[in-house]
Amino acid sequence: MCFSPPQSIGGATRVVRDHVEELLKHYGDSFEIGILCGNNEEILPYRTEKYTWRGAPVWSISTPHREHMDWLPFDPMVAPSIDDVIDSFKPDLVHAHCIQRLTATLLERVAMRGIPYIVTLHDAWWISDHQFLLDGQDRMRMPWDTEAYETAGNPHSRIESWSRRLRLCMVLEKAAAVHAVSESFAQLYRRTGVPKTKAIPNGLPKMPPLMPMLNASGRARLGHIGGIMPHKGYFLLRKTLFFGRFNNLDLLVVDNSMKPGEQRHEIWGITPVKIIGKVAHERIGELYGSFDILCAPSLWPESYGLVAREAMHYGKWVIASSRGAMGEDVVSGQNGWVIDVSDSDGLSQVLREIDDNPQKFIRPPSLPVSLRPVSEQVMELTGIYLKIIKEQHETHSTKKQKMVNKNERMRRNKTS
């Protein structure tokens, strides 16, 4: 995986953490779990730190901070560190999630030992130069779209790009299984040339209790918690509020580059905006208790959309992009809105509707939601784990028996 607690960066890290926690809690008698991840600190490159989390061993390998470091497909320099971990833990199966810091060199080293591996797809790293399908000029670029190489939109050459994609697709081809975290994302990968991709949708973990915060202003409180990044629709939201005049809205923004507890205040147009630092998972109930409507106008086709599911779990309205899986559980007009994000018109229209009737949207929507729990997801995955491990052992037994038979025939031939 990309990172592991205590480093918690990005939604995929949270998803994998919940997955591992469920495995440790309910399947500890069936599986021994080890975690191999990257390290986001600027420390000595290729240094391995070992610690435990929830009783499971964690190996964290640092890699150098460099230009395009999350684009690099392979890194031979990290191989010795990976080899040490594999030789120490001796896994029967490897489940890879976001490995861009360790690169696909990880799975090459795994494959060299004949260990089967599963790849779960959380973003477009495997099939595009753009991890979230927005190019260097924040324009949507699907994997089948025409690219202008060696430009501001894509600094890589055509040869680099196609060589990278070909080698990474070969790694996916050799996987025992390839999973996407939603059906819409599985369709994207299948269309891009990974036909074996199957959907294993994410599940929602047990959430901390909601801690509602008194709404003293009477305004409808918006929340944008995906981070200050173009692909999360932050600048679309900012532009829409700057150029609109919304009298009955305020906004909370989470900036993951700020430290917990830090905050600053701004005014966008006439809308008060409070920007806070990242929030620990244990305090998510407080975070969701401080706003009424989640704004998730992502510009890229979200692979899952964890924040939308969390918001619906807590009884919040959701403004979701029509791209990808963010709005899959949103019923427009009943618990939120699914909007076109190709321009600001759709978002502006929804914000105007909320601004005209804030009292309606301060209250939770009446539509109940039924969301897949993480326990169901992990139960499905454990069945796949056991099947792959069983097949691997049977294959090894068959090969071993064939070798025994071959040696016996050779011995008989020599005797005769």
GROMACS .gro file of C-alpha atoms in nm:
model
  416
    1MET     CA    1   0.000   0.000   0.000
    2CYS     CA    2   0.106   0.363  -0.035
    3PHE     CA    3   0.106   0.458   0.333
    4SER     CA    4   0.004   0.302   0.663
    5PRO     CA    5  -0.094   0.448   0.999
    6PRO     CA    6   0.029   0.658   1.166
    7GLN     CA    7   0.066   0.821   0.822
    8SER     CA    8  -0.286   0.862   0.686
    9ILE     CA    9  -0.282   1.034   0.348
   10GLY     CA   10  -0.571   0.998   0.104
   11GLY     CA   11  -0.895   0.805   0.095
   12ALA     CA   12  -0.736   0.482  -0.029
   13THR     CA   13  -0.512   0.467   0.279
   14ARG     CA   14  -0.822   0.490   0.497
   15VAL     CA   15  -1.000   0.221   0.298
   16VAL     CA   16  -0.706  -0.019   0.325
   17ARG     CA   17  -0.660   0.058   0.695
   18ASP     CA   18  -1.025  -0.038   0.760
   19HIS     CA   19  -0.980  -0.351   0.550
   20VAL     CA   20  -0.671  -0.459   0.746
   21GLU     CA   21  -0.836  -0.377   1.078
   22GLU     CA   22  -1.133  -0.601   0.990
   23LEU     CA   23  -0.898  -0.883   0.889
   24LEU     CA   24  -0.703  -0.857   1.212
   25LYS     CA   25  -1.017  -0.843   1.425
   26HIS     CA   26  -1.219  -1.123   1.268
   27TYR     CA   27  -0.982  -1.338   1.060
   28GLY     CA   28  -0.667  -1.347   1.273
   29ASP     CA   29  -0.697  -1.724   1.313
   30SER     CA   30  -0.701  -1.776   0.936
   31PHE     CA   31  -0.445  -1.522   0.815
   32GLU     CA   32  -0.118  -1.376   0.935
   33ILE     CA   33  -0.114  -1.014   0.817
   34GLY     CA   34   0.194  -0.809   0.734
   35ILE     CA   35   0.197  -0.457   0.588
   36LEU     CA   36   0.453  -0.319   0.343
   37CYS     CA   37   0.416   0.048   0.255
   38GLY     CA   38   0.591   0.365   0.148
   39ASN     CA   39   0.702   0.650   0.371
   40ASN     CA   40   0.617   1.013   0.298
   41GLU     CA   41   0.888   1.160   0.520
   42GLU     CA   42   1.201   1.310   0.365
   43ILE     CA   43   1.447   1.072   0.528
   44LEU     CA   44   1.735   0.859   0.398
   45PRO     CA   45   1.612   0.698   0.072
   46TYR     CA   46   1.551   0.323   0.070
   47ARG     CA   47   1.568   0.299   0.445
   48THR     CA   48   1.327   0.048   0.601
   49GLU     CA   49   1.155   0.117   0.932
   50LYS     CA   50   0.975  -0.165   1.110
   51TYR     CA   51   0.701  -0.119   1.369
   52THR     CA   52   0.369  -0.275   1.463
   53TRP     CA   53   0.014  -0.152   1.413
   54ARG     CA   54  -0.278  -0.327   1.584
   55GLY     CA   55  -0.034  -0.613   1.646
   56ALA     CA   56   0.059  -0.654   1.277
   57PRO     CA   57   0.417  -0.598   1.157
   58VAL     CA   58   0.466  -0.297   0.931
   59TRP     CA   59   0.765  -0.237   0.705
   60SER     CA   60   0.784   0.122   0.578
   61ILE     CA   61   1.034   0.190   0.299
   62SER     CA   62   1.131   0.547   0.220
   63THR     CA   63   1.187   0.651  -0.140
   64PRO     CA   64   1.349   0.974  -0.263
   65HIS     CA   65   1.134   1.280  -0.326
   66ARG     CA   66   1.192   1.366  -0.691
   67GLU     CA   67   1.022   1.505  -0.998
   68HIS     CA   68   0.728   1.293  -1.120
   69MET     CA   69   0.789   1.048  -0.833
   70ASP     CA   70   0.427   0.927  -0.835
   71TRP     CA   71   0.447   0.864  -1.210
   72LEU     CA   72   0.756   0.640  -1.207
   73PRO     CA   73   0.646   0.283  -1.291
   74PHE     CA   74   0.956   0.095  -1.168
   75ASP     CA   75   1.247   0.164  -0.937
   76PRO     CA   76   1.524  -0.100  -0.930
   77MET     CA   77   1.686   0.079  -0.633
   78VAL     CA   78   1.400  -0.023  -0.404
   79ALA     CA   79   1.431  -0.394  -0.495
   80PRO     CA   80   1.683  -0.494  -0.222
   81SER     CA   81   1.464  -0.345   0.051
   82ILE     CA   82   1.158  -0.522  -0.088
   83ASP     CA   83   1.349  -0.850  -0.112
   84ASP     CA   84   1.447  -0.825   0.254
   85VAL     CA   85   1.085  -0.786   0.361
   86ILE     CA   86   0.961  -1.071   0.140
   87ASP     CA   87   1.236  -1.303   0.263
   88SER     CA   88   1.158  -1.211   0.623
   89PHE     CA   89   0.777  -1.246   0.612
   90LYS     CA   90   0.750  -1.516   0.341
   91PRO     CA   91   0.395  -1.435   0.225
   92ASP     CA   92   0.171  -1.692   0.055
   93LEU     CA   93  -0.026  -1.411  -0.113
   94VAL     CA   94   0.030  -1.040  -0.170
   95HIS     CA   95  -0.257  -0.792  -0.201
   96ALA     CA   96  -0.133  -0.467  -0.361
   97HIS     CA   97  -0.323  -0.141  -0.334
   98CYS     CA   98  -0.164   0.199  -0.405
   99ILE     CA   99   0.199   0.111  -0.477
  100GLN     CA  100   0.318   0.417  -0.669
  101ARG     CA  101   0.584   0.501  -0.407
  102LEU     CA  102   0.725   0.146  -0.405
  103THR     CA  103   0.641   0.112  -0.777
  104ALA     CA  104   0.554  -0.206  -0.965
  105THR     CA  105   0.905  -0.330  -0.888
  106LEU     CA  106   0.735  -0.465  -0.576
  107LEU     CA  107   0.517  -0.702  -0.778
  108GLU     CA  108   0.803  -0.800  -1.009
  109ARG     CA  109   1.000  -0.916  -0.703
  110VAL     CA  110   0.693  -1.101  -0.573
  111ALA     CA  111   0.639  -1.271  -0.910
  112MET     CA  112   1.005  -1.382  -0.926
  113ARG     CA  113   0.939  -1.596  -0.619
  114GLY     CA  114   0.625  -1.749  -0.764
  115ILE     CA  115   0.403  -1.578  -0.506
  116PRO     CA  116   0.052  -1.495  -0.637
  117TYR     CA  117  -0.068  -1.137  -0.606
  118ILE     CA  118  -0.393  -0.940  -0.626
  119VAL     CA  119  -0.409  -0.577  -0.740
  120THR     CA  120  -0.687  -0.344  -0.624
  121LEU     CA  121  -0.730  -0.036  -0.843
  122HIS     CA  122  -0.804   0.290  -0.660
  123ASP     CA  123  -0.698   0.535  -0.931
  124ALA     CA  124  -0.572   0.549  -1.290
  125TRP     CA  125  -0.199   0.512  -1.210
  126TRP     CA  126  -0.175   0.183  -1.399
  127ILE     CA  127  -0.327   0.302  -1.727
  128SER     CA  128  -0.254   0.671  -1.758
  129ASP     CA  129   0.022   0.927  -1.716
  130HIS     CA  130  -0.230   1.117  -1.502
  131GLN     CA  131  -0.315   0.941  -1.177
  132PHE     CA  132  -0.651   1.117  -1.151
  133LEU     CA  133  -0.705   1.163  -1.526
  134LEU     CA  134  -0.649   1.540  -1.519
  135ASP     CA  135  -0.348   1.655  -1.719
  136GLY     CA  136  -0.099   1.925  -1.620
  137GLN     CA  137  -0.348   2.191  -1.729
  138ASP     CA  138  -0.637   2.035  -1.531
  139ARG     CA  139  -0.813   1.905  -1.841
  140MET     CA  140  -0.980   1.564  -1.838
  141ARG     CA  141  -0.773   1.307  -2.028
  142MET     CA  142  -0.920   0.959  -2.047
  143PRO     CA  143  -0.671   0.679  -2.127
  144TRP     CA  144  -0.801   0.654  -2.484
  145ASP     CA  145  -0.788   1.030  -2.551
  146THR     CA  146  -0.526   1.189  -2.774
  147GLU     CA  147  -0.234   1.333  -2.575
  148ALA     CA  148   0.002   1.619  -2.657
  149TYR     CA  149   0.331   1.482  -2.526
  150GLU     CA  150   0.626   1.686  -2.402
  151THR     CA  151   0.398   1.980  -2.327
  152ALA     CA  152   0.258   2.148  -2.018
  153GLY     CA  153  -0.029   1.900  -2.035
  154ASN     CA  154   0.197   1.594  -2.039
  155PRO     CA  155   0.572   1.641  -1.986
  156HIS     CA  156   0.657   1.281  -2.081
  157SER     CA  157   0.748   1.161  -2.428
  158ARG     CA  158   0.524   0.932  -2.631
  159ILE     CA  159   0.779   0.649  -2.600
  160GLU     CA  160   0.804   0.691  -2.221
  161SER     CA  161   0.428   0.697  -2.187
  162TRP     CA  162   0.350   0.393  -2.399
  163SER     CA  163   0.643   0.192  -2.264
  164ARG     CA  164   0.524   0.264  -1.910
  165ARG     CA  165   0.166   0.164  -1.983
  166LEU     CA  166   0.268  -0.156  -2.163
  167ARG     CA  167   0.493  -0.275  -1.880
  168LEU     CA  168   0.237  -0.195  -1.612
  169CYS     CA  169  -0.038  -0.374  -1.803
  170MET     CA  170   0.189  -0.680  -1.822
  171VAL     CA  171   0.214  -0.671  -1.441
  172LEU     CA  172  -0.166  -0.660  -1.420
  173GLU     CA  173  -0.193  -0.946  -1.669
  174LYS     CA  174   0.019  -1.169  -1.445
  175ALA     CA  175  -0.193  -1.095  -1.136
  176ALA     CA  176  -0.405  -1.371  -0.986
  177ALA     CA  177  -0.689  -1.118  -0.971
  178VAL     CA  178  -0.747  -0.752  -1.055
  179HIS     CA  179  -1.017  -0.569  -0.861
  180ALA     CA  180  -1.170  -0.223  -0.897
  181VAL     CA  181  -1.348  -0.062  -0.604
  182SER     CA  182  -1.669   0.004  -0.802
  183GLU     CA  183  -1.835  -0.130  -1.115
  184SER     CA  184  -1.799   0.203  -1.299
  185PHE     CA  185  -1.423   0.199  -1.236
  186ALA     CA  186  -1.399  -0.165  -1.341
  187GLN     CA  187  -1.564  -0.070  -1.671
  188LEU     CA  188  -1.304   0.203  -1.724
  189TYR     CA  189  -1.018  -0.045  -1.679
  190ARG     CA  190  -1.183  -0.309  -1.898
  191ARG     CA  191  -1.229  -0.053  -2.175
  192THR     CA  192  -0.862   0.043  -2.141
  193GLY     CA  193  -0.740  -0.311  -2.203
  194VAL     CA  194  -0.755  -0.490  -1.868
  195PRO     CA  195  -1.043  -0.733  -1.936
  196LYS     CA  196  -0.991  -0.943  -1.622
  197THR     CA  197  -1.090  -0.650  -1.396
  198LYS     CA  198  -1.375  -0.733  -1.158
  199ALA     CA  199  -1.560  -0.505  -0.919
  200ILE     CA  200  -1.521  -0.566  -0.546
  201PRO     CA  201  -1.695  -0.254  -0.408
  202ASN     CA  202  -1.555  -0.091  -0.099
  203GLY     CA  203  -1.745  -0.112   0.227
  204LEU     CA  204  -1.811   0.147   0.493
  205PRO     CA  205  -1.640   0.078   0.827
  206LYS     CA  206  -1.793   0.132   1.167
  207MET     CA  207  -1.805   0.509   1.203
  208PRO     CA  208  -1.757   0.718   1.517
  209PRO     CA  209  -2.084   0.869   1.646
  210LEU     CA  210  -2.198   1.194   1.490
  211MET     CA  211  -2.126   1.498   1.709
  212PRO     CA  212  -2.367   1.769   1.586
  213MET     CA  213  -2.246   2.126   1.624
  214LEU     CA  214  -2.498   2.401   1.697
  215ASN     CA  215  -2.578   2.606   1.389
  216ALA     CA  216  -2.590   2.954   1.539
  217SER     CA  217  -2.596   3.143   1.208
  218GLY     CA  218  -2.899   2.971   1.054
  219ARG     CA  219  -2.706   2.944   0.728
  220ALA     CA  220  -2.684   2.617   0.534
  221ARG     CA  221  -2.337   2.485   0.610
  222LEU     CA  222  -2.140   2.337   0.320
  223GLY     CA  223  -1.842   2.107   0.366
  224HIS     CA  224  -1.561   2.027   0.120
  225ILE     CA  225  -1.331   1.769   0.278
  226GLY     CA  226  -1.154   1.616  -0.023
  227GLY     CA  227  -0.855   1.848   0.000
  228ILE     CA  228  -0.736   2.153  -0.193
  229MET     CA  229  -0.677   1.972  -0.520
  230PRO     CA  230  -0.812   2.038  -0.870
  231HIS     CA  231  -0.935   1.681  -0.927
  232LYS     CA  232  -1.152   1.706  -0.613
  233GLY     CA  233  -1.339   2.007  -0.755
  234TYR     CA  234  -1.198   2.253  -0.503
  235PHE     CA  235  -1.132   2.529  -0.756
  236LEU     CA  236  -1.469   2.474  -0.925
  237LEU     CA  237  -1.640   2.528  -0.589
  238ARG     CA  238  -1.423   2.829  -0.512
  239LYS     CA  239  -1.498   2.991  -0.847
  240THR     CA  240  -1.872   2.928  -0.813
  241LEU     CA  241  -1.889   3.091  -0.469
  242PHE     CA  242  -1.668   3.383  -0.572
  243PHE     CA  243  -1.889   3.478  -0.865
  244GLY     CA  244  -2.223   3.402  -0.701
  245ARG     CA  245  -2.392   3.601  -0.428
  246PHE     CA  246  -2.518   3.349  -0.175
  247ASN     CA  247  -2.656   3.512   0.138
  248ASN     CA  248  -2.740   3.196   0.332
  249LEU     CA  249  -2.436   2.974   0.289
  250ASP     CA  250  -2.109   2.921   0.467
  251LEU     CA  251  -1.834   2.671   0.388
  252LEU     CA  252  -1.592   2.446   0.576
  253VAL     CA  253  -1.284   2.328   0.383
  254VAL     CA  254  -1.033   2.066   0.495
  255ASP     CA  255  -0.679   2.138   0.375
  256ASN     CA  256  -0.475   1.821   0.428
  257SER     CA  257  -0.150   2.017   0.394
  258MET     CA  258  -0.232   2.201   0.719
  259LYS     CA  259  -0.168   2.050   1.060
  260PRO     CA  260  -0.453   1.929   1.282
  261GLY     CA  261  -0.593   2.220   1.481
  262GLU     CA  262  -0.473   2.487   1.236
  263GLN     CA  263  -0.734   2.709   1.073
  264ARG     CA  264  -0.779   3.027   0.876
  265HIS     CA  265  -1.080   3.231   0.759
  266GLU     CA  266  -1.157   3.376   0.416
  267ILE     CA  267  -1.450   3.529   0.228
  268TRP     CA  268  -1.536   3.393  -0.119
  269GLY     CA  269  -1.770   3.640  -0.282
  270ILE     CA  270  -1.992   3.701   0.021
  271THR     CA  271  -1.964   3.346   0.160
  272PRO     CA  272  -1.769   3.299   0.487
  273VAL     CA  273  -1.514   3.018   0.454
  274LYS     CA  274  -1.334   2.838   0.735
  275ILE     CA  275  -1.032   2.630   0.630
  276ILE     CA  276  -0.899   2.373   0.877
  277GLY     CA  277  -0.618   2.118   0.888
  278LYS     CA  278  -0.655   1.744   0.843
  279VAL     CA  279  -0.880   1.560   1.084
  280ALA     CA  280  -0.799   1.224   1.247
  281HIS     CA  281  -1.039   0.937   1.178
  282GLU     CA  282  -1.139   0.928   1.544
  283ARG     CA  283  -1.277   1.284   1.507
  284ILE     CA  284  -1.471   1.232   1.184
  285GLY     CA  285  -1.799   1.243   1.379
  286GLU     CA  286  -1.710   1.598   1.487
  287LEU     CA  287  -1.613   1.694   1.132
  288TYR     CA  288  -1.941   1.576   0.978
  289GLY     CA  289  -2.132   1.731   1.267
  290SER     CA  290  -2.006   2.076   1.165
  291PHE     CA  291  -2.180   2.098   0.825
  292ASP     CA  292  -2.512   2.005   0.660
  293ILE     CA  293  -2.427   1.947   0.293
  294LEU     CA  294  -2.120   1.773   0.154
  295CYS     CA  295  -1.978   1.928  -0.163
  296ALA     CA  296  -1.800   1.662  -0.370
  297PRO     CA  297  -1.789   1.801  -0.727
  298SER     CA  298  -1.491   1.589  -0.833
  299LEU     CA  299  -1.360   1.655  -1.181
  300TRP     CA  300  -1.217   1.307  -1.225
  301PRO     CA  301  -1.429   0.987  -1.241
  302GLU     CA  302  -1.396   0.887  -0.875
  303SER     CA  303  -1.324   0.519  -0.829
  304TYR     CA  304  -1.548   0.499  -0.522
  305GLY     CA  305  -1.627   0.820  -0.335
  306LEU     CA  306  -1.576   0.739   0.033
  307VAL     CA  307  -1.672   1.085   0.156
  308ALA     CA  308  -2.015   1.070  -0.011
  309ARG     CA  309  -2.094   0.738   0.161
  310GLU     CA  310  -1.973   0.872   0.496
  311ALA     CA  311  -2.187   1.182   0.456
  312MET     CA  312  -2.500   0.979   0.372
  313HIS     CA  313  -2.432   0.752   0.670
  314TYR     CA  314  -2.439   1.061   0.891
  315GLY     CA  315  -2.760   1.194   0.733
  316LYS     CA  316  -2.605   1.471   0.526
  317TRP     CA  317  -2.713   1.602   0.188
  318VAL     CA  318  -2.457   1.536  -0.088
  319ILE     CA  319  -2.365   1.735  -0.397
  320ALA     CA  320  -2.184   1.480  -0.613
  321SER     CA  321  -2.020   1.487  -0.952
  322SER     CA  322  -2.180   1.282  -1.228
  323ARG     CA  323  -1.836   1.147  -1.316
  324GLY     CA  324  -1.743   0.809  -1.175
  325ALA     CA  325  -1.880   0.648  -0.859
  326MET     CA  326  -1.911   0.948  -0.626
  327GLY     CA  327  -2.285   0.987  -0.680
  328GLU     CA  328  -2.387   0.621  -0.717
  329ASP     CA  329  -2.593   0.621  -0.396
  330VAL     CA  330  -2.728   0.975  -0.438
  331VAL     CA  331  -3.094   1.011  -0.541
  332SER     CA  332  -3.125   1.358  -0.692
  333GLY     CA  333  -3.375   1.573  -0.509
  334GLN     CA  334  -3.416   1.326  -0.223
  335ASN     CA  335  -3.080   1.305  -0.050
  336GLY     CA  336  -2.869   1.526  -0.274
  337TRP     CA  337  -2.784   1.617  -0.631
  338VAL     CA  338  -2.572   1.461  -0.906
  339ILE     CA  339  -2.433   1.742  -1.119
  340ASP     CA  340  -2.245   1.800  -1.443
  341VAL     CA  341  -1.903   1.944  -1.357
  342SER     CA  342  -1.790   2.034  -1.708
  343ASP     CA  343  -1.864   2.394  -1.605
  344SER     CA  344  -1.994   2.575  -1.298
  345ASP     CA  345  -2.359   2.597  -1.408
  346GLY     CA  346  -2.478   2.275  -1.239
  347LEU     CA  347  -2.310   2.357  -0.908
  348SER     CA  348  -2.430   2.717  -0.919
  349GLN     CA  349  -2.790   2.604  -0.973
  350VAL     CA  350  -2.779   2.367  -0.674
  351LEU     CA  351  -2.619   2.626  -0.447
  352ARG     CA  352  -2.890   2.874  -0.549
  353GLU     CA  353  -3.158   2.619  -0.457
  354ILE     CA  354  -2.999   2.569  -0.115
  355ASP     CA  355  -2.948   2.943  -0.063
  356ASP     CA  356  -3.317   3.010  -0.139
  357ASN     CA  357  -3.437   2.762   0.124
  358PRO     CA  358  -3.159   2.702   0.380
  359GLN     CA  359  -3.393   2.575   0.653
  360LYS     CA  360  -3.489   2.276   0.440
  361PHE     CA  361  -3.129   2.169   0.390
  362ILE     CA  362  -3.018   2.228   0.748
  363ARG     CA  363  -3.237   1.927   0.830
  364PRO     CA  364  -3.128   1.576   0.723
  365PRO     CA  365  -3.289   1.424   0.413
  366SER     CA  366  -3.572   1.181   0.484
  367LEU     CA  367  -3.453   0.916   0.235
  368PRO     CA  368  -3.292   0.622   0.419
  369VAL     CA  369  -2.975   0.470   0.272
  370SER     CA  370  -2.840   0.117   0.293
  371LEU     CA  371  -2.463   0.109   0.244
  372ARG     CA  372  -2.237  -0.194   0.203
  373PRO     CA  373  -2.036  -0.249   0.525
  374VAL     CA  374  -1.663  -0.319   0.523
  375SER     CA  375  -1.735  -0.655   0.690
  376GLU     CA  376  -1.918  -0.769   0.374
  377GLN     CA  377  -1.632  -0.651   0.152
  378VAL     CA  378  -1.368  -0.829   0.362
  379MET     CA  379  -1.575  -1.149   0.377
  380GLU     CA  380  -1.583  -1.149  -0.003
  381LEU     CA  381  -1.209  -1.088  -0.022
  382THR     CA  382  -1.119  -1.363   0.225
  383GLY     CA  383  -1.301  -1.614   0.008
  384ILE     CA  384  -1.087  -1.500  -0.285
  385TYR     CA  385  -0.768  -1.519  -0.075
  386LEU     CA  386  -0.837  -1.877   0.031
  387LYS     CA  387  -0.923  -1.983  -0.324
  388ILE     CA  388  -0.600  -1.839  -0.469
  389ILE     CA  389  -0.382  -1.983  -0.191
  390LYS     CA  390  -0.545  -2.326  -0.233
  391GLU     CA  391  -0.491  -2.319  -0.611
  392GLN     CA  392  -0.128  -2.214  -0.559
  393HIS     CA  393  -0.064  -2.501  -0.318
  394GLU     CA  394  -0.230  -2.749  -0.554
  395THR     CA  395  -0.016  -2.622  -0.842
  396HIS     CA  396   0.300  -2.659  -0.633
  397SER     CA  397   0.197  -3.010  -0.528
  398THR     CA  398   0.133  -3.108  -0.891
  399LYS     CA  399   0.470  -2.970  -1.002
  400LYS     CA  400   0.645  -3.143  -0.715
  401GLN     CA  401   0.480  -3.475  -0.801
  402LYS     CA  402   0.574  -3.435  -1.167
  403MET     CA  403   0.934  -3.373  -1.065
  404VAL     CA  404   0.931  -3.681  -0.842
  405ASN     CA  405   0.790  -3.890  -1.129
  406LYS     CA  406   1.048  -3.749  -1.368
  407ASN     CA  407   1.334  -3.829  -1.131
  408GLU     CA  408   1.199  -4.179  -1.078
  409ARG     CA  409   1.185  -4.241  -1.456
  410MET     CA  410   1.541  -4.116  -1.494
  411ARG     CA  411   1.658  -4.346  -1.213
  412ARG     CA  412   1.487  -4.647  -1.375
  413ASN     CA  413   1.638  -4.566  -1.714
  414LYS     CA  414   1.985  -4.552  -1.562
  415THR     CA  415   1.928  -4.884  -1.382
  416SER     CA  416   1.809  -5.057  -1.697
   0.00000   0.00000   0.00000
